[in-house]
Coordinates of C-alpha atoms and ligand atoms in Angstrom, one line a residue:
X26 CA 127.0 115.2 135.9
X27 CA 128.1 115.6 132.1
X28 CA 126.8 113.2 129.6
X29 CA 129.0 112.3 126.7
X30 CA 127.5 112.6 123.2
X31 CA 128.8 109.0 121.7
X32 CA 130.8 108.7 119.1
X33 CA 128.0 106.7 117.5
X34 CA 125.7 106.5 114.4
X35 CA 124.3 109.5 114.3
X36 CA 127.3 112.4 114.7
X37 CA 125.8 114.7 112.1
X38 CA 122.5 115.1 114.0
X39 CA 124.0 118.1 115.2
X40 CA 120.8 119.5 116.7
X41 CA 120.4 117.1 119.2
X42 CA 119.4 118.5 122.7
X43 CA 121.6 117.1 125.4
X44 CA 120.7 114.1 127.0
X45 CA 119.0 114.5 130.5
X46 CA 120.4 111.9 132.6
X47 CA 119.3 113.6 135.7
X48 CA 115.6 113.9 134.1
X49 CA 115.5 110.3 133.2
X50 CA 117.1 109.1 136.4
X51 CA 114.7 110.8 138.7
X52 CA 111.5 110.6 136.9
X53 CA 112.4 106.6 136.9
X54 CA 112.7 106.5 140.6
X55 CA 109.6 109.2 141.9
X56 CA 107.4 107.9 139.1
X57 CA 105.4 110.4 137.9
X58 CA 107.3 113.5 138.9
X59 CA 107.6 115.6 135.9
X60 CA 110.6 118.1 136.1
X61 CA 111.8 119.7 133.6
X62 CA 114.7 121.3 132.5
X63 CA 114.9 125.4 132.1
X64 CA 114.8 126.3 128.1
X65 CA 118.2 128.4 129.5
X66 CA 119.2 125.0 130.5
X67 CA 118.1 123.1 127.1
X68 CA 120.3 125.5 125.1
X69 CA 123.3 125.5 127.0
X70 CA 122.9 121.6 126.5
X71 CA 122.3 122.2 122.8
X72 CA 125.3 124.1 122.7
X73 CA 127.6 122.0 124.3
X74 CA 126.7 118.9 121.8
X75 CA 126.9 120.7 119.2
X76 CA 130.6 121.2 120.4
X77 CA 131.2 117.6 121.2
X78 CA 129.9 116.6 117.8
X79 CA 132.1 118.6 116.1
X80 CA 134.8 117.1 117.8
X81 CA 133.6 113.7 117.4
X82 CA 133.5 114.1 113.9
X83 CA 137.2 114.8 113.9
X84 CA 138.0 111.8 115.4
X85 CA 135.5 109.3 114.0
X86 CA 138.0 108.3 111.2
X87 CA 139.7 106.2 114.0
X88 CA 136.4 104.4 115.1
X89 CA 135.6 102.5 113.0
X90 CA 135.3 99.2 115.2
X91 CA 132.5 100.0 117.9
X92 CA 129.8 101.7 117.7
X93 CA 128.2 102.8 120.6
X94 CA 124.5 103.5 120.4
X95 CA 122.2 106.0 121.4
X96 CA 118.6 106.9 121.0
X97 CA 116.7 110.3 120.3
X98 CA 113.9 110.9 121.8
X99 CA 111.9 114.1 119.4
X100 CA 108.6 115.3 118.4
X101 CA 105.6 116.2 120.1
X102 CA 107.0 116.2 123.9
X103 CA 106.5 118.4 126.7
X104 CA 109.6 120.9 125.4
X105 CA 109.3 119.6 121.4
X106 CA 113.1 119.2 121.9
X107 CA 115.2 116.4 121.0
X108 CA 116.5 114.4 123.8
X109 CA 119.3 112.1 123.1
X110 CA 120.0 109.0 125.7
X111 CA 123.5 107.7 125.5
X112 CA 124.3 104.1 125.7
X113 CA 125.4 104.3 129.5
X114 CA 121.8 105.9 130.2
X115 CA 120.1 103.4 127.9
X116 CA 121.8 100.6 130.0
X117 CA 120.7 102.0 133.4
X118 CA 117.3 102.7 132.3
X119 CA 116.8 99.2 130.5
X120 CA 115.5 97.7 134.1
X121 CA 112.0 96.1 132.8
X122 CA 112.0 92.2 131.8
X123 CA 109.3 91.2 129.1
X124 CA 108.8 87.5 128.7
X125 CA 108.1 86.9 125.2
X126 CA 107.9 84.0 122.1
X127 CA 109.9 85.9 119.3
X128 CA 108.6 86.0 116.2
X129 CA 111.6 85.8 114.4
X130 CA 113.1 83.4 116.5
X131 CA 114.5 81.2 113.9
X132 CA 115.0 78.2 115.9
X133 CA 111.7 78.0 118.0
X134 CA 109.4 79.9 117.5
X135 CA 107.5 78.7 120.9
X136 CA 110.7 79.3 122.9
X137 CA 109.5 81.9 125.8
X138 CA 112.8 84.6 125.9
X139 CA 113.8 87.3 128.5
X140 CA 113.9 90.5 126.9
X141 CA 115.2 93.1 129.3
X142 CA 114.7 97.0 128.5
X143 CA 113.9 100.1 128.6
X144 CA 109.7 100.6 129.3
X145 CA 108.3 103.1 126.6
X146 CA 106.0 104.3 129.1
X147 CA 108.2 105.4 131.7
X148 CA 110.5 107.4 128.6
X149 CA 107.3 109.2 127.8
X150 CA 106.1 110.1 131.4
X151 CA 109.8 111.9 131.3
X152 CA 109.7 113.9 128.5
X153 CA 106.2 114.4 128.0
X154 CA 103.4 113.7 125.2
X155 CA 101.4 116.9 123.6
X156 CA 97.8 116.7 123.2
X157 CA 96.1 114.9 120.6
X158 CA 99.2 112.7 120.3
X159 CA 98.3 109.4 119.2
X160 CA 100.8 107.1 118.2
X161 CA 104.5 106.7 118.3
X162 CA 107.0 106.4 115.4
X163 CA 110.1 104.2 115.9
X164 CA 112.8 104.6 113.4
X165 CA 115.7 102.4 112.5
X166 CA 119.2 102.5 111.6
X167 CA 118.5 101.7 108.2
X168 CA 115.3 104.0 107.5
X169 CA 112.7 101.0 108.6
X170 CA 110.1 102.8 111.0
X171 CA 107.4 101.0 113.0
X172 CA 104.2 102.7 114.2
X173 CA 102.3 102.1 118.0
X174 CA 99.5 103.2 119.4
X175 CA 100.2 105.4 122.3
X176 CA 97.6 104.1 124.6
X177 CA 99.3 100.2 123.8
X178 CA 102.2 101.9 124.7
X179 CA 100.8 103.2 128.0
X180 CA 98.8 100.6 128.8
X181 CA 101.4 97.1 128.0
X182 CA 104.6 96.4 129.2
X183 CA 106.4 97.3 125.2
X184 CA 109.9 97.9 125.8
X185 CA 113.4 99.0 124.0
X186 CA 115.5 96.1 124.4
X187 CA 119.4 95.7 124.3
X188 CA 119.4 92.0 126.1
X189 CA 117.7 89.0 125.6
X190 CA 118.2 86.1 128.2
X191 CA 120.9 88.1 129.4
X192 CA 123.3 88.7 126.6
X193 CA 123.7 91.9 124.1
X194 CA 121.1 91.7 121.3
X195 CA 124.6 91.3 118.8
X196 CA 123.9 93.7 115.4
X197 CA 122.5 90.6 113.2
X198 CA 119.9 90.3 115.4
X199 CA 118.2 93.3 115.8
X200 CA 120.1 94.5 118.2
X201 CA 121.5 96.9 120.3
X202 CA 117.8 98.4 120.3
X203 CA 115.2 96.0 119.2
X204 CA 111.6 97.2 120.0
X205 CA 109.7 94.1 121.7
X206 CA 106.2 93.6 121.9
X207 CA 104.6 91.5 125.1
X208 CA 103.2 89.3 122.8
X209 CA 103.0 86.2 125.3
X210 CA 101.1 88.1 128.0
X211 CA 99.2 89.8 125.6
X212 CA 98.1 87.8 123.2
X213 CA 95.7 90.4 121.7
X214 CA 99.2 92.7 120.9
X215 CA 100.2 89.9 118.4
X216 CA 97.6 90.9 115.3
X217 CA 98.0 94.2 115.8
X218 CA 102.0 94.5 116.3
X219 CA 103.2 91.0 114.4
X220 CA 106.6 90.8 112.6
X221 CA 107.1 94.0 111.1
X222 CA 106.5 96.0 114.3
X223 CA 109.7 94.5 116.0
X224 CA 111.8 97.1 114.7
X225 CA 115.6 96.2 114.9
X226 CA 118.4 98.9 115.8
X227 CA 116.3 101.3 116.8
X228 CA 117.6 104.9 117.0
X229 CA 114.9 107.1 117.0
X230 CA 111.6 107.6 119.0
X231 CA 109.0 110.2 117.3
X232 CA 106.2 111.0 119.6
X233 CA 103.6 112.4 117.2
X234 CA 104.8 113.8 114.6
X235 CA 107.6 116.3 114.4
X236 CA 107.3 120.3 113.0
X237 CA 108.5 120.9 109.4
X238 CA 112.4 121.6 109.9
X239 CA 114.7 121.0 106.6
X240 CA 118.3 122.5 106.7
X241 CA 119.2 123.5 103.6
X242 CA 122.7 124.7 103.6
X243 CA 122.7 127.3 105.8
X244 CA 118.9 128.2 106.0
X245 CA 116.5 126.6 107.8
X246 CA 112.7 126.1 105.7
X247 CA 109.8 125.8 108.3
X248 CA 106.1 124.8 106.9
X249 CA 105.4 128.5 106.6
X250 CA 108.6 129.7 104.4
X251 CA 108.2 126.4 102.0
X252 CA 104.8 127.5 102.0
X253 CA 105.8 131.5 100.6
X254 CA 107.7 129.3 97.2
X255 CA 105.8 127.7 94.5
X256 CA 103.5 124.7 95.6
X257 CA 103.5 121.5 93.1
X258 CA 101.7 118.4 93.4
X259 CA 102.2 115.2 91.7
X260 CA 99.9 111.6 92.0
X261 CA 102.5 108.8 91.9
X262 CA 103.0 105.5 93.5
X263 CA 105.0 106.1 95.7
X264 CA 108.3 104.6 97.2
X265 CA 108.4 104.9 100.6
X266 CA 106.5 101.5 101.2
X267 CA 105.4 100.6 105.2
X268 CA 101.7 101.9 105.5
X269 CA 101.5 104.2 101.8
X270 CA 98.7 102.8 99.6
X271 CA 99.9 101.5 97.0
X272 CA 97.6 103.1 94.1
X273 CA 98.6 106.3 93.5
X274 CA 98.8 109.1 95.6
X275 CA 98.9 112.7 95.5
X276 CA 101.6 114.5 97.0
X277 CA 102.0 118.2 97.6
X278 CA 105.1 120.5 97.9
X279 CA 108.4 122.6 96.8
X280 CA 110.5 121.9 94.2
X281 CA 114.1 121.1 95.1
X282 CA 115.3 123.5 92.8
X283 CA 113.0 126.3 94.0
X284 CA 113.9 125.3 97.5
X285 CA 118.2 125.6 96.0
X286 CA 117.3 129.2 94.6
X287 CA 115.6 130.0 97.8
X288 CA 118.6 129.4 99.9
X289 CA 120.6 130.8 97.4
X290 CA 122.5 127.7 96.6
X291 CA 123.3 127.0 93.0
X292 CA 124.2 123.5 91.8
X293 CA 126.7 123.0 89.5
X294 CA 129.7 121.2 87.5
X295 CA 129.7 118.2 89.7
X296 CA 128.5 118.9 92.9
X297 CA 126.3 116.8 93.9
X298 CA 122.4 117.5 96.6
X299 CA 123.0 115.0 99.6
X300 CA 119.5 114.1 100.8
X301 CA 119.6 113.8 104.2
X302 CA 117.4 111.6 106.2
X303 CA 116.6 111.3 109.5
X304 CA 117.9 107.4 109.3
X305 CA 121.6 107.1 110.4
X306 CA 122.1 104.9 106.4
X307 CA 121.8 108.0 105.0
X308 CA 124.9 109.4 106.5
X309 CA 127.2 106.7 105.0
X310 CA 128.9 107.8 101.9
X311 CA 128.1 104.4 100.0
X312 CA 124.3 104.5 100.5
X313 CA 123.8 108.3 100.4
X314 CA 120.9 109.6 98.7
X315 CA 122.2 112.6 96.4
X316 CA 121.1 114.7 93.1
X317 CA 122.9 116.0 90.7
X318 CA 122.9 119.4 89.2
X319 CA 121.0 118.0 85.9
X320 CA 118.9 116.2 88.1
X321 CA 117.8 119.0 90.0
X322 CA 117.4 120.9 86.5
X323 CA 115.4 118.8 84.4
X324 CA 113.2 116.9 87.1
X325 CA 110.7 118.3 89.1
X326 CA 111.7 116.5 92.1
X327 CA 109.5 117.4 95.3
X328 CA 109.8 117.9 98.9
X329 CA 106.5 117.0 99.9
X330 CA 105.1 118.0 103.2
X331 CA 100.9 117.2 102.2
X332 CA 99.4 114.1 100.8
X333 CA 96.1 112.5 100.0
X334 CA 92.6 114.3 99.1
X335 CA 92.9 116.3 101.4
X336 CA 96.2 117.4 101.3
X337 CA 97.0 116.7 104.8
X338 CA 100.7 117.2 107.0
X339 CA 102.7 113.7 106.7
X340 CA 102.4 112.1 109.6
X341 CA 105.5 110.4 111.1
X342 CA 103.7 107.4 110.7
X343 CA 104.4 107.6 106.6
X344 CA 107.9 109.0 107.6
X345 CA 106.9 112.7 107.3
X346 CA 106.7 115.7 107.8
X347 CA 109.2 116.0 105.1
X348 CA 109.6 113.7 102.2
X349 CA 111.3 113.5 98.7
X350 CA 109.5 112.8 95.8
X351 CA 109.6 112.0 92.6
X352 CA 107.9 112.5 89.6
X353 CA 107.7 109.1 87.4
X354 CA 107.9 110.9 84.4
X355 CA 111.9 111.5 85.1
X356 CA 112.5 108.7 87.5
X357 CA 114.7 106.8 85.2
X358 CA 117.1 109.9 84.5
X359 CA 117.7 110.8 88.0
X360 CA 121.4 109.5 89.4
X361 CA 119.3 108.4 92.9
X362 CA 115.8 107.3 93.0
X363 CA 115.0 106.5 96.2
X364 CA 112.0 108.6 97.9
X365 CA 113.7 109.6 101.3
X366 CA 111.5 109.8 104.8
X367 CA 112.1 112.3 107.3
X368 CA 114.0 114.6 105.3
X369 CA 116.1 116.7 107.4
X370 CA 118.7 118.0 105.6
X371 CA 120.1 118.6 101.7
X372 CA 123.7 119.8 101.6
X373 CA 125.7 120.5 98.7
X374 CA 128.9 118.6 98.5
X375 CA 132.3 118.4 96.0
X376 CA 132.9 115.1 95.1
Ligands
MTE419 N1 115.2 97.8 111.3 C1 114.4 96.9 110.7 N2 113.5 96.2 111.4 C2 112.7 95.4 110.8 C3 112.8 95.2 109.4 C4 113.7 95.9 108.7 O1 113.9 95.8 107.5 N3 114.6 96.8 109.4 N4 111.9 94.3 108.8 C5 110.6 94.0 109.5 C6 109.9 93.0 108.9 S1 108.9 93.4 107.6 C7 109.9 91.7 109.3 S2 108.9 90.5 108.7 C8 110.9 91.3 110.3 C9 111.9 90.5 109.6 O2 112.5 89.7 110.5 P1 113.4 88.5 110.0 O3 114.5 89.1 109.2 O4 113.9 87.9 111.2 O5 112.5 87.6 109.2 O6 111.5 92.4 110.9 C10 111.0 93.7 111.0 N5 111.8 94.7 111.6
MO420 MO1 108.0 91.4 106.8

């Protein structure tokens, strides 16, 4: 059985693997049993949604109303591929009920509501979690990330919901994919995942952390290549927020413009860097993070893949392993300031 790619939020992500609807389905129903797909397979799957992307792109123009949602599943798994669930496998998998007081429940805040969703636990039993994985990154439409332990996730009922007492979680509330805590069952869940861990429309699911991977233009940078060009640090406050201290912090990396010469890419006149994140905001024209050719030029603005003392990786948790950076001395002079998470992509475009 083919699984459509949606025509949804997140159409440029063209290196999605293909969802495994089989995968899901069956590990759901034998519990436990861990198949998994061939990496012949996993290509082929690649393949084909990279095709259907293409296409989709053609026609998204013309759908504009709905958007139908999906979730990717990436990072330290069994295979360290993407997986992608579309909205029809979201809905059959979405089978476990939480009853739960809602934080942000604006109206009453003892009210007890039926969340129904998909069980965290039984998405990673499918695809898998690598050793020494610890915690699970959730990421939202509009760059917001929240953080769980993997043994809470494991051990409670925490779930990806898309209904609460039986109706659609609608957009303004956190919905299609609002990650729910049992907080009424579990009392003991409500310090340690309060407000700010109910992440609304969820779209992506980072077990551990994920391997350094930037597109830029046509090259791809791993750790090791960014690692062959010139390493800068700067200490900054930062302004990524969600679990960065807030004094200042050192940050290691490339500069964007070494990173440009290094892919051979030259910015000029007016073409403008699109810094692509891994949050589906970045991909809307209006709120797209870019850099001009001055900017690039004049301002050593990093991708930073080390932080702290120690110089350590990123960790998903403080949206890594690739970040942008920038130093405060030309903060004020550069056309977008805001310090992207998960940086996946930068791609030259002619406004
Ligand atoms: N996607 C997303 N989820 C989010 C946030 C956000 O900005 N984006 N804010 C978090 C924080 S800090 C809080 S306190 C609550 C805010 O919920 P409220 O808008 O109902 O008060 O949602 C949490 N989940
Ligand atoms: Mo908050």
């Amino acid at each position: 059985m083919l699984a459509r790619v949606q025509v949804g939020a997140r159409l440029n992500f063209l290196h999605i693997g293909r969802s495994l609807l089989g995968l899901m389905l069956g590990a759901v129903s034998l519990s436990g049993c861990k198949m998994q797909p061939t990496e012949a397979q996993l290509n082929g799957w690649r393949e084909e949604t990279i095709a259907r992307n293409t296409a989709a792109l053609k026609t998204r123009a013309s759908q504009t109303k709905e958007r139908p949602w999906s979730l990717v599943i990436q990072g330290q798994t069994s295979t360290g591929k993407p997986v992608i669930l579309t909205w029809e496998q979201i809905r059959s998998l979405a089978t476990t009920h939480v009853l739960t007081k809602e934080p942000h429940n604006t109206k009453d805040l003892s009210e007890v509501l039926d969340f129904r969703g998909m069980a965290i636990s039984q998405l990673l039993d499918t695809v898998g979690v690598a050793p020494n994985v610890t915690e699970v990154t959730f990421v939202a439409f509009d760059s917001y990330r929240s953080t769980v332990q993997l043994a809470d996730l494991k051990r409670y009922p925490i779930i990806l919901a898309i209904e609460r007492n039986k109706q659609p979680l609608p957009r303004t509330e956190g919905g299609p994919i609002y990650l729910v805590f049992p907080h009424t069952q579990y009392p003991k869940l409500q310090t340690p995942y309060g407000n700010s861990f109910w992440l609304f429309y969820t779209t992506h699911m980072i077990v551990g952390t994920e391997a350094v991977q930037v597109q830029v233009g046509d090259r791809k940078f791993d750790q090791a290549t960014l690692d062959r060009l010139p390493q800068t640090t700067m200490t900054e406050t930062v302004g990524y927020k969600i679990g960065w201290p807030n004094s200042k912090v050192k940050l290691q990396g490339v500069r964007v413009r070494d990173v440009l010469a290094a892919a051979g890419i030259s910015l000029s006149g007016n073409n403008r860097l699109v810094i692509q994140g891994k949050a589906a905001i970045y991909q809307d024209q209006a709120r797209a993070v870019y850099l001009t050719a001055k900017d690039v030029e004049t301002c050593d603005i990093l991708l930073a893949t080390r932080w702290g003392e120690n110089l350590q990786p990123i960790p998903a948790r403080l949206g890594g392993p690739v970040t942008l950076a920038f130093p405060s001395a030309c903060q004020k002079q550069t056309t977008a300031q805001y310090w992207v998470t998960f940086v996946e992509k930068l791609q030259v475009i002619t406004p």
